[in-house]
Coordinates of C-alpha atoms and ligand atoms in Angstrom, one line a residue:
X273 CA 0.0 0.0 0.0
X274 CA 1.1 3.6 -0.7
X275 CA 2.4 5.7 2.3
X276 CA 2.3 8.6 0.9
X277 CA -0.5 10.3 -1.8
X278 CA -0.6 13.9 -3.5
X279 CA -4.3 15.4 -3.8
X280 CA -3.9 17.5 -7.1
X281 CA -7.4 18.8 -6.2
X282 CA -9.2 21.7 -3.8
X283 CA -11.9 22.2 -1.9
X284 CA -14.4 19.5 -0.7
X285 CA -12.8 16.3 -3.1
X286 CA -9.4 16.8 -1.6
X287 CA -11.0 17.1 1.8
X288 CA -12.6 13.4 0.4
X289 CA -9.5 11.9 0.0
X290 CA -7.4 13.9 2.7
X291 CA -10.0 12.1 5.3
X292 CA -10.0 8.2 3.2
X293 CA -5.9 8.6 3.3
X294 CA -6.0 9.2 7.3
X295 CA -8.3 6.7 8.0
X296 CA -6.1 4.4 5.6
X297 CA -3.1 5.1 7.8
X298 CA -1.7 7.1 4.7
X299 CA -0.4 10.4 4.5
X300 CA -1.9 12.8 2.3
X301 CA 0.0 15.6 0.4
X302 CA -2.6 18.4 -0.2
X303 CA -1.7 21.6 -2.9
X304 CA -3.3 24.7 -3.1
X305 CA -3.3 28.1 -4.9
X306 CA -2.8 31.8 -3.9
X307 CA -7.0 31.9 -3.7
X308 CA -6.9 28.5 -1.3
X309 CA -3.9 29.6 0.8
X310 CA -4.8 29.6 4.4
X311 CA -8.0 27.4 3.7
X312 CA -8.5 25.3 6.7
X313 CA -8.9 21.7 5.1
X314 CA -5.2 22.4 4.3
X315 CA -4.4 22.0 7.7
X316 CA -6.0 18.2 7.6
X317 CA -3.6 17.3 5.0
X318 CA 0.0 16.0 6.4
X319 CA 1.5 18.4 4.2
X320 CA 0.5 21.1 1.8
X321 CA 2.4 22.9 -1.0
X322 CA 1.3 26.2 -3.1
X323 CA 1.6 25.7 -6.6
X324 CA 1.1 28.7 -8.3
X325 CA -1.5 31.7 -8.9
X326 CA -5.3 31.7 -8.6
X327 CA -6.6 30.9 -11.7
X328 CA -6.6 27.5 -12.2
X329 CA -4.3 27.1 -15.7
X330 CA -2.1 28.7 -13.3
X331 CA -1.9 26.3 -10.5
X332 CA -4.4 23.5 -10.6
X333 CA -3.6 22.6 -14.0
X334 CA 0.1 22.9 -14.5
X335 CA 1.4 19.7 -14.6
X336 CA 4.8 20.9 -13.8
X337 CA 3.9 22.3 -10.7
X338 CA 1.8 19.6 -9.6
X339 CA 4.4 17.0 -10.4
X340 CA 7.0 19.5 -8.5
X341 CA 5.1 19.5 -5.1
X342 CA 5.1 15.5 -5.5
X343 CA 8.6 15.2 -6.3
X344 CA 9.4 17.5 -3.1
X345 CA 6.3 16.2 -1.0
X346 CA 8.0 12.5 -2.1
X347 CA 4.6 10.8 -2.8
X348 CA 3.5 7.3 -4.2
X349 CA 0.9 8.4 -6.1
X350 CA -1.4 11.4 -7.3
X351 CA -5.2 11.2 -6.8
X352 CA -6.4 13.4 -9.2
X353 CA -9.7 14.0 -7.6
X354 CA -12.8 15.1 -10.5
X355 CA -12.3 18.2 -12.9
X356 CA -8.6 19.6 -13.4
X357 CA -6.3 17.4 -14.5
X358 CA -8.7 14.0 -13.7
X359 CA -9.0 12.8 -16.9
X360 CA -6.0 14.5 -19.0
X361 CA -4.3 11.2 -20.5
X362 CA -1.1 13.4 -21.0
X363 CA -0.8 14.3 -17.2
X364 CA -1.4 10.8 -16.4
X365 CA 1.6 9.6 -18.6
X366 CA 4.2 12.3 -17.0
X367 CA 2.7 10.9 -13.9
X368 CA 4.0 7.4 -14.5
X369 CA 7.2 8.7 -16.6
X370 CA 8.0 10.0 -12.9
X371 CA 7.1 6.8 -11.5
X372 CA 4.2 8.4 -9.6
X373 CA 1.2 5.9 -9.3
X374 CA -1.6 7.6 -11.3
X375 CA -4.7 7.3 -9.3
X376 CA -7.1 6.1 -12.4
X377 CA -7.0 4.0 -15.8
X378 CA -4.0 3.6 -17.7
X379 CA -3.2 6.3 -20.0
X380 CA -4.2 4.1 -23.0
X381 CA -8.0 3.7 -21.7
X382 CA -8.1 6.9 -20.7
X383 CA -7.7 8.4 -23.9
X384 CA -9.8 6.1 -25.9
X385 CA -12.5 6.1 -23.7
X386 CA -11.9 9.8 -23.7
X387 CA -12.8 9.7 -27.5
X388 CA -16.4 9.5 -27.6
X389 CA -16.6 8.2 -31.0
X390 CA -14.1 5.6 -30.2
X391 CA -16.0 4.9 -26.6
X392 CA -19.4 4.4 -29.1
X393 CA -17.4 2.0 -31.1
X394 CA -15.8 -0.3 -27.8
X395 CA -19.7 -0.4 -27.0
X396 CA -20.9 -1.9 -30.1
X397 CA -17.9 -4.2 -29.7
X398 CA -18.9 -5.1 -25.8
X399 CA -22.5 -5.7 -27.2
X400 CA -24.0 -2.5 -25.1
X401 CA -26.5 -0.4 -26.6
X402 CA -25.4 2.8 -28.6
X403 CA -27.9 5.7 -30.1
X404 CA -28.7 4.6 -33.5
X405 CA -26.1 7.0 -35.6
X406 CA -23.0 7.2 -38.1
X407 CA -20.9 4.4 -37.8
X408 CA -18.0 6.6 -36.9
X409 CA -16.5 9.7 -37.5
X410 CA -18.8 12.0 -40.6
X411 CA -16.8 12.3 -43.1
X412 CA -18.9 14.3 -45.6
X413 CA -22.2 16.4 -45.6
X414 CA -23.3 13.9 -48.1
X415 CA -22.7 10.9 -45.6
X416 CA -24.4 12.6 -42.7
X417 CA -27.6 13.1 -44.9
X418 CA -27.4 9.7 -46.0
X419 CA -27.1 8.5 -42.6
X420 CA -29.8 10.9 -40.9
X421 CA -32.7 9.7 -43.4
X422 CA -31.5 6.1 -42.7
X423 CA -32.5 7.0 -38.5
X424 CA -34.6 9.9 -39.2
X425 CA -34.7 13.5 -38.1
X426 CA -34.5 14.9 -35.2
X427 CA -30.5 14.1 -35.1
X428 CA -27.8 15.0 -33.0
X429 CA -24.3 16.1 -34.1
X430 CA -21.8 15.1 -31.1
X431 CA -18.0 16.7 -31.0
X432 CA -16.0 13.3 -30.7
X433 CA -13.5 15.3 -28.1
X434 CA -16.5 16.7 -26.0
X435 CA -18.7 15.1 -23.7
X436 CA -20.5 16.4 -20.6
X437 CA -23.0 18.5 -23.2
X438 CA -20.3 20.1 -25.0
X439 CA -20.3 20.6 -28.4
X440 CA -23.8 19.1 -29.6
X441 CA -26.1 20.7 -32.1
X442 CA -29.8 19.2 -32.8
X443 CA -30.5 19.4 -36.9
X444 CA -34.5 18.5 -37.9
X445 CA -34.0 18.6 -41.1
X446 CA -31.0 18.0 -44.1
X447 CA -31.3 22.1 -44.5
X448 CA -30.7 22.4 -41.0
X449 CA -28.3 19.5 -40.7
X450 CA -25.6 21.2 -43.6
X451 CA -25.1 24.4 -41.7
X452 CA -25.5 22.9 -37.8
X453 CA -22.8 20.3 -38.8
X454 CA -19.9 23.2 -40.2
X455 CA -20.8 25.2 -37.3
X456 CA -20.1 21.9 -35.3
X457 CA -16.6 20.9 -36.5
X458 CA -15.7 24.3 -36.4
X459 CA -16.9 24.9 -33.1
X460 CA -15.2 21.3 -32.0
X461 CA -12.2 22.1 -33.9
X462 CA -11.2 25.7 -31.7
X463 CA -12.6 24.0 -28.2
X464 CA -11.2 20.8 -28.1
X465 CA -8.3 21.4 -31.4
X466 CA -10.3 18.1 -32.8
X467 CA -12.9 18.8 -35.0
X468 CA -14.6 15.1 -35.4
X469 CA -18.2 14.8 -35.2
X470 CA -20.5 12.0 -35.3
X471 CA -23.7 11.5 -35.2
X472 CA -27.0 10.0 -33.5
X473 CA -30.8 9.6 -33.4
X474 CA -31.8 12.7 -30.9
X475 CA -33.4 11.1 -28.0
X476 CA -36.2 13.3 -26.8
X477 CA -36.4 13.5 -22.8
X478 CA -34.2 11.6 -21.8
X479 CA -33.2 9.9 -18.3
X480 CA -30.0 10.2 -17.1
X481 CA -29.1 7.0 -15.7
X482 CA -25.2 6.3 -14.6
X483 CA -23.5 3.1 -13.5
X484 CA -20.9 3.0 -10.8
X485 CA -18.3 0.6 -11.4
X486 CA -15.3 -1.0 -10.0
X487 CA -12.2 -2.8 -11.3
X488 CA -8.8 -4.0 -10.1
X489 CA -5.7 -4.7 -11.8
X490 CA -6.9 -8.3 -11.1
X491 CA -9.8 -8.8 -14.2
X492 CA -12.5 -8.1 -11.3
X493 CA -14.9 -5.8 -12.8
X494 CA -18.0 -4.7 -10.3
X495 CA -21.0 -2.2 -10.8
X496 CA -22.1 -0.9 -7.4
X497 CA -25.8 0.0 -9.1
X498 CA -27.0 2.9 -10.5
X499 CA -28.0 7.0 -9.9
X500 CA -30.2 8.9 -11.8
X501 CA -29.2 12.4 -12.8
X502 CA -31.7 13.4 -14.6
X503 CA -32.4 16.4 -12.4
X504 CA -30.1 18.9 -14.0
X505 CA -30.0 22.5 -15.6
X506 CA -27.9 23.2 -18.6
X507 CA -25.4 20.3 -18.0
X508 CA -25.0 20.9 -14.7
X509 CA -26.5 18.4 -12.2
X510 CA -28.7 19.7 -9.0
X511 CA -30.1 16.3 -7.8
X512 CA -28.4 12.8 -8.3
X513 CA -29.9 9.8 -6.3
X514 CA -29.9 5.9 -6.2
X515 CA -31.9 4.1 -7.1
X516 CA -33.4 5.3 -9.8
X517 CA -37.3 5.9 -9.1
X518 CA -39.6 4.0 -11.2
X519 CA -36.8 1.8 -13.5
X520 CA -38.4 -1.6 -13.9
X521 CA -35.6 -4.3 -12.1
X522 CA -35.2 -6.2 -15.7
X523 CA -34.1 -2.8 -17.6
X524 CA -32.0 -1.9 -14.1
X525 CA -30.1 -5.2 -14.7
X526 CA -29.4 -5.1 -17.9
X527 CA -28.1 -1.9 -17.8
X528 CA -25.9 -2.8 -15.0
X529 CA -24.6 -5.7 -16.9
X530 CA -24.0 -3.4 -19.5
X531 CA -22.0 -1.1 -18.1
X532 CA -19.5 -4.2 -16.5
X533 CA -19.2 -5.7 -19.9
X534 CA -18.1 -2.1 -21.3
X535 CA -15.5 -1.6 -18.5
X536 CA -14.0 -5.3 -19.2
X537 CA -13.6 -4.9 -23.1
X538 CA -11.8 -1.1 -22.3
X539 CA -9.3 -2.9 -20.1
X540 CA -10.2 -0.7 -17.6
X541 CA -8.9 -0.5 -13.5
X542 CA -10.4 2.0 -11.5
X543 CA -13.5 3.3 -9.9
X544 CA -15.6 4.6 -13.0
X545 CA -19.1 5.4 -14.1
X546 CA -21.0 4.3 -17.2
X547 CA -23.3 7.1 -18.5
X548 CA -26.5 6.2 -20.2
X549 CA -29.8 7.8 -21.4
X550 CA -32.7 6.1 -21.0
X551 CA -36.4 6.8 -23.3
X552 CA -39.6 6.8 -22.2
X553 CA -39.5 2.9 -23.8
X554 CA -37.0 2.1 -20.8
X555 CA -35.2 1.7 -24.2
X556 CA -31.1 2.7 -22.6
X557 CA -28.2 3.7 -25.1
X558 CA -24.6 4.0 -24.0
X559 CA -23.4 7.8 -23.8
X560 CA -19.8 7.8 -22.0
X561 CA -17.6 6.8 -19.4
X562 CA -16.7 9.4 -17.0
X563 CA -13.0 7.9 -16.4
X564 CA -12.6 9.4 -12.8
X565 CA -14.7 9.5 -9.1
X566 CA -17.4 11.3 -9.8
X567 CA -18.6 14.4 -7.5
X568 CA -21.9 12.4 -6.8
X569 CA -20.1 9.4 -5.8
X570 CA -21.3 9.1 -2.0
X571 CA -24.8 8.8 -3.1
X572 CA -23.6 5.2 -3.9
X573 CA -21.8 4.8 -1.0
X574 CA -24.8 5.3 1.1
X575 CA -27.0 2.7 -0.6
X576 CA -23.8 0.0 -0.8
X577 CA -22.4 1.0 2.5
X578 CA -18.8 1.0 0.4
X579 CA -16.6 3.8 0.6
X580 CA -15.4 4.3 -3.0
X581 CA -12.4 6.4 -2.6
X582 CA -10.6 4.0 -0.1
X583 CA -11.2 1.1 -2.7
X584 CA -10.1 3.2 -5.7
X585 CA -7.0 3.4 -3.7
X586 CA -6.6 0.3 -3.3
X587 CA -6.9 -0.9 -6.9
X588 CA -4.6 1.9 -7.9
X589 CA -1.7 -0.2 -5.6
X590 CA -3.0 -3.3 -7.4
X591 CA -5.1 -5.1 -4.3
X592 CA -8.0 -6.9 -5.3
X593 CA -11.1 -5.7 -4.4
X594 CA -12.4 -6.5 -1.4
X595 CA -15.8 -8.0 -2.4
X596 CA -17.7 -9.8 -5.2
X597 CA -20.8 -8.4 -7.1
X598 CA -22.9 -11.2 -4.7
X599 CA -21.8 -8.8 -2.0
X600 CA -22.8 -5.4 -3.5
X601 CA -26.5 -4.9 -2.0
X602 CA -28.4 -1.4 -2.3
X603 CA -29.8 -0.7 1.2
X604 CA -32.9 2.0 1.2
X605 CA -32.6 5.3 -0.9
X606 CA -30.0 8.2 -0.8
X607 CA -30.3 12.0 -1.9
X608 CA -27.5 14.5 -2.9
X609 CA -28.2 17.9 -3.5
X610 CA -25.4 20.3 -4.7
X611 CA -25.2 23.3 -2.8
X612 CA -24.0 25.7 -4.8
X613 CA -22.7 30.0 -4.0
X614 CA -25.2 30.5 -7.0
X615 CA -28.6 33.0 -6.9
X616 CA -31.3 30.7 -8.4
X617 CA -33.3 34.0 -8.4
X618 CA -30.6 35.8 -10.6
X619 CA -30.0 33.0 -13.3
X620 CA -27.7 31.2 -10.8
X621 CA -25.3 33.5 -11.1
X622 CA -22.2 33.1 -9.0
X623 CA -22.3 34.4 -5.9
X624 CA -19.0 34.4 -4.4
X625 CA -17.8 36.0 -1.3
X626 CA -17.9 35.4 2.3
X627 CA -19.6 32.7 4.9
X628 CA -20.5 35.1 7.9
X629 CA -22.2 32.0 9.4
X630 CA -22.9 28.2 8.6
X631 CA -25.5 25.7 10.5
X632 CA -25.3 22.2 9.2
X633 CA -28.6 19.7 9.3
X634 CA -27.7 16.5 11.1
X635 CA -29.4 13.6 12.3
X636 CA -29.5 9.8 11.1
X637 CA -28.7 8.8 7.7
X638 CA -27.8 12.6 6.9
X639 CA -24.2 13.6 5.6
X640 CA -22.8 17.1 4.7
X641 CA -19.5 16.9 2.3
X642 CA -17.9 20.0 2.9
X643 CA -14.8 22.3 2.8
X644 CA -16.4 25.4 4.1
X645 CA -17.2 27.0 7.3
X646 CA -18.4 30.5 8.9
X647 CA -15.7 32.7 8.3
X648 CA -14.6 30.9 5.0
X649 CA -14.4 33.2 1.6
X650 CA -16.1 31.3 -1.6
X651 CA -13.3 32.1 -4.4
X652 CA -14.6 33.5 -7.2
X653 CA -12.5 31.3 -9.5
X654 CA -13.4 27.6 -9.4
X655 CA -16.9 25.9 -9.4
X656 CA -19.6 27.0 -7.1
X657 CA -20.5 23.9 -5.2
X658 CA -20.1 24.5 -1.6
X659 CA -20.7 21.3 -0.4
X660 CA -23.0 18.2 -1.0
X661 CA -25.9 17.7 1.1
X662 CA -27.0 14.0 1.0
X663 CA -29.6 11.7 3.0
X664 CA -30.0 8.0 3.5
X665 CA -33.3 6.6 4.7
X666 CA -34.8 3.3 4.0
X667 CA -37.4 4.7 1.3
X668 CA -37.7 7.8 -1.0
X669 CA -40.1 9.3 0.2
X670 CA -38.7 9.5 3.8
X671 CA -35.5 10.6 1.6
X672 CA -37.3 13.4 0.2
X673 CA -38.9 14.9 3.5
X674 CA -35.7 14.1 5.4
X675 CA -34.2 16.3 2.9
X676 CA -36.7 18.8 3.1
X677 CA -35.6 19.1 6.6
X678 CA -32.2 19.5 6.3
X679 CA -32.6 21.9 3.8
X680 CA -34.7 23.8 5.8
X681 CA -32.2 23.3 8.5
X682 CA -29.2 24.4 6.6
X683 CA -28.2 28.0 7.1
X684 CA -25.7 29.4 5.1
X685 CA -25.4 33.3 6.2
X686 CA -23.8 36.0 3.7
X687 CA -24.3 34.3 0.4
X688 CA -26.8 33.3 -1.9
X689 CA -26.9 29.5 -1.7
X690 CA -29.0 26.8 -4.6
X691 CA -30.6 25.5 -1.3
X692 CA -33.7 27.2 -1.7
X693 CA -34.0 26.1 -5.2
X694 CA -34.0 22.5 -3.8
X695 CA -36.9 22.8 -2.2
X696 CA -38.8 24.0 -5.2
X697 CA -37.5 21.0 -7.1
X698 CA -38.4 18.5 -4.0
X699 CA -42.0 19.7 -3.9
X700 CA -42.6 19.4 -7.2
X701 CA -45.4 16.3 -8.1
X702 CA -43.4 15.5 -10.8
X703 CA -40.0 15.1 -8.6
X704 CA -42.3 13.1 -6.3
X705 CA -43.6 10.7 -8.8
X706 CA -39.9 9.9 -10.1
X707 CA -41.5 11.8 -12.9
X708 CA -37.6 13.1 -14.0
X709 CA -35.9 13.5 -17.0
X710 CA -33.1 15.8 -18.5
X711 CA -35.9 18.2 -19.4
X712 CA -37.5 18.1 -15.7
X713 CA -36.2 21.2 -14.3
X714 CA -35.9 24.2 -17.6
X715 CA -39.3 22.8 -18.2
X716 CA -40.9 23.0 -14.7
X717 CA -39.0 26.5 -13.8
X718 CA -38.6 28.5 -17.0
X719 CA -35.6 31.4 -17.3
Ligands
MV4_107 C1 -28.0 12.8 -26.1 C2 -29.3 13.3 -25.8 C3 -30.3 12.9 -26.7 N1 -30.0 12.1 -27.7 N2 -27.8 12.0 -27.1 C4 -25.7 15.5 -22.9 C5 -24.5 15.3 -22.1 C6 -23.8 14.1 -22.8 N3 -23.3 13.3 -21.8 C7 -24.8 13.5 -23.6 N4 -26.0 14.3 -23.6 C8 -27.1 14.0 -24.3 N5 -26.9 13.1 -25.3 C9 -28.8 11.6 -27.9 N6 -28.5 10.9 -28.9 C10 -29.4 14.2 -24.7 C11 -28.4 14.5 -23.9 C12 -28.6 15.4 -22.9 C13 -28.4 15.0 -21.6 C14 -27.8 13.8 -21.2 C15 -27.6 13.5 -19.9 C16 -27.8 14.4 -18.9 C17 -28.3 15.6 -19.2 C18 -28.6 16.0 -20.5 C19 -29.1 17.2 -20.8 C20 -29.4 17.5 -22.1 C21 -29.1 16.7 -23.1

């Protein structure tokens, strides 16, 4: 086992691993920047190093001055956390080159799976669903005609390099699709310096429904169930939660099975998460793989009682994991909402600045993931979320009104906090019923 690990994250996922590495009887590097000096999570950490300015191309994701602070902090290994430099193949290579343990998949899954036209294709190979679409990369205006009449309009156009939203355009018609897919390469080509599109049948309200998965270096491949996000707005998610209300236990297996048999044929080892969108058929298509932990990832640990960050650790320093699928049971229903420095009444805008007072909810089956406290100062220059509010209780419906609670409970003085939005969203029939999907909340609350 490693003695020694390097957080090249901030905020609540370093405090995440900062807290798994203690408990592990491993000491934990942490890094920060100019904006995070003197934040008091650093002080958890064993050690921590500033590694440059505020901005994060200035600190968080120069490799050289990550790789620096693990050189002089004399680590094992890097966890890379989620975001930054998580699923960058090339900092995972000078990672190894150093003969740091990369946290993650090898550099080699990493960037095919990070190729979403190439992740479409190891599907079809591993037998899982994909979106009816092109066979792979368009070539020609002529070929993506000829392919959207074969599946029929609506279509989407999908950057191969994006993911996570980025980069799609929906064409109804062959006038519509020869201007929508220039604009696409060209937009692909100046965000991601890779213009490949593909494309696919546009799946109208859709679930979100993502597997959790396991592997070690051993061939074991596990999924630890599933969590529907489908409560989002504009790509970014509000609500996750497992199990997913109202998926019939036939479709829930076979998407499960799914999502193993795509992490075996990509040679895979790590903790990871199979992204899929479900229709109103219970008809489920392969999407991505999110090669990294993902922010939402205690949701599962609640329901499997297994905390994922210790065991991604230990597959990292090539230990078998610890149990079998057999042993993987989801207990009750858990919650997670994002509490974001956002004003839901100002178009979530950022609302940065400082915490003149904090009151976290409590009680059983209630957890608060958190780097903050009264007194702390919200930076304006990284994500929003201030912490992750989830509940555990042996239904969903005592989930919901323990959440409502909480929420209530939860006082964050000085800024603007997405809480109150949450209990709009929670009091909604339609939240109630499990009547979600991707279009849930910008149809319910208009802006
Ligand atoms: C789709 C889709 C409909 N049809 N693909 C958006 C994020 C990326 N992971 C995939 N996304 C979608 N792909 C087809 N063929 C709708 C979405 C989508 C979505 C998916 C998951 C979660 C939220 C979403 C919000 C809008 C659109």
């Amino acid at each position: 086992m490693y003695n020694r690990i390097l957080i090249a994250n901030r905020g609540e996922i370093a405090l995440r691993v900062i807290r798994a590495c203690r408990e592990m009887g491993i000491e934990s590097v942490a890094v920060f920047s100019e904006a995070d000096r003197g934040s008091t999570y650093l002080e958890l950490a064993d050690e921590a190093y500033c590694i440059g300015g505020a901005r994060s191309n200035e600190s968080y994701l120069k490799i050289d001055r990550v790789i620096s602070a693990a050189e002089v902090g004399n680590v094992d290994a890097i966890h890379p956390g989620y975001g930054f430099l998580a699923e960058n193949a090339h900092f995972n290579e000078v990672c190894r080159s150093c003969e740091i343990d990369f946290i993650g998949p090898t550099p080699d899954a990493m960037q095919r799976l990070g190729d979403k036209n190439e992740a479409r294709a190891m599907a079809r190979e591993a037998n899982v669903p994909v979106v009816p679409g092109s066979d792979g990369l368009i070539e020609s205006e002529e070929e993506a005609v000829k392919v959207a009449h074969e599946i029929g309009f609506p279509v989407l156009i999908k950057a191969t390099a994006g993911g996570g939203g980025k980069g799609m355009r929906v064409a109804h018609s062959a006038l519509e699709l020869n201007t929508a897919l220039q604009q696409a390469q060209v937009e692909a080509e100046a965000a991601f310096g890779n213009g490949g599109v593909y494309l696919e049948k546009y799946v109208e309200h859709p679930r979100h429904v993502e597997v959790q998965v396991i592997a070690d270096q051993h061939g074991n491949v596990v999924h630890l169930w599933e969590r529907d996000c489908s409560t989002q707005r504009r790509h970014q998610k509000l609500i996750e939660e497992s199990p997913a209300p109202n998926l019939p236990v036939d479709i829930r297996n076979s998407i499960c099975d799914a999502a193993v048999r795509m992490i075996q044929n990509a040679n895979y080892h790590n903790a990871g998460t199979v992204e899929f969108i479900v229709d109103k058929d219970h008809n489920f298509y392969f999407i991505e793989v999110n090669a990294r932990i993902q922010v939402e990832h205690p949701v599962t640990e609640l329901v499997t009682g297994i905390d994922l960050i210790k065991e991604q650790i230990r597959v990292a320093a090539g230990e078998k994991l610890s149990f079998t699928q057999d042993d993987i049971v989801l207990n009750g229903s858990a919650i997670e909402c994002r509490i974001n420095a956002e004003d839901p009444d100002k178009n979530f805008q950022p609302c940065p600045g400082k915490i003149e007072s904090l009151f976290v909810p409590g009680g059983l089956g209630v957890r608060f993931d958190s780097h903050v406290h009264a007194g702390y100062t919200v930076p304006p220059y990284y994500d929003s979320m201030i912490g992750k509010l989830l509940v555990h209780k042996p239904t969903r419906e005592e989930a919901i009104d323990c959440m409502m609670r909480c929420l209530d409970e939860l006082k964050v003085g000085g800024i603007k906090t997405t809480a109150p939005f949450h209990k709009e969203l929670l009091r909604h029939t339609d939240f109630n019923d499990g009547n979600i999907d991707t279009t849930f909340v910008e149809r319910t609350f208009l802006d």
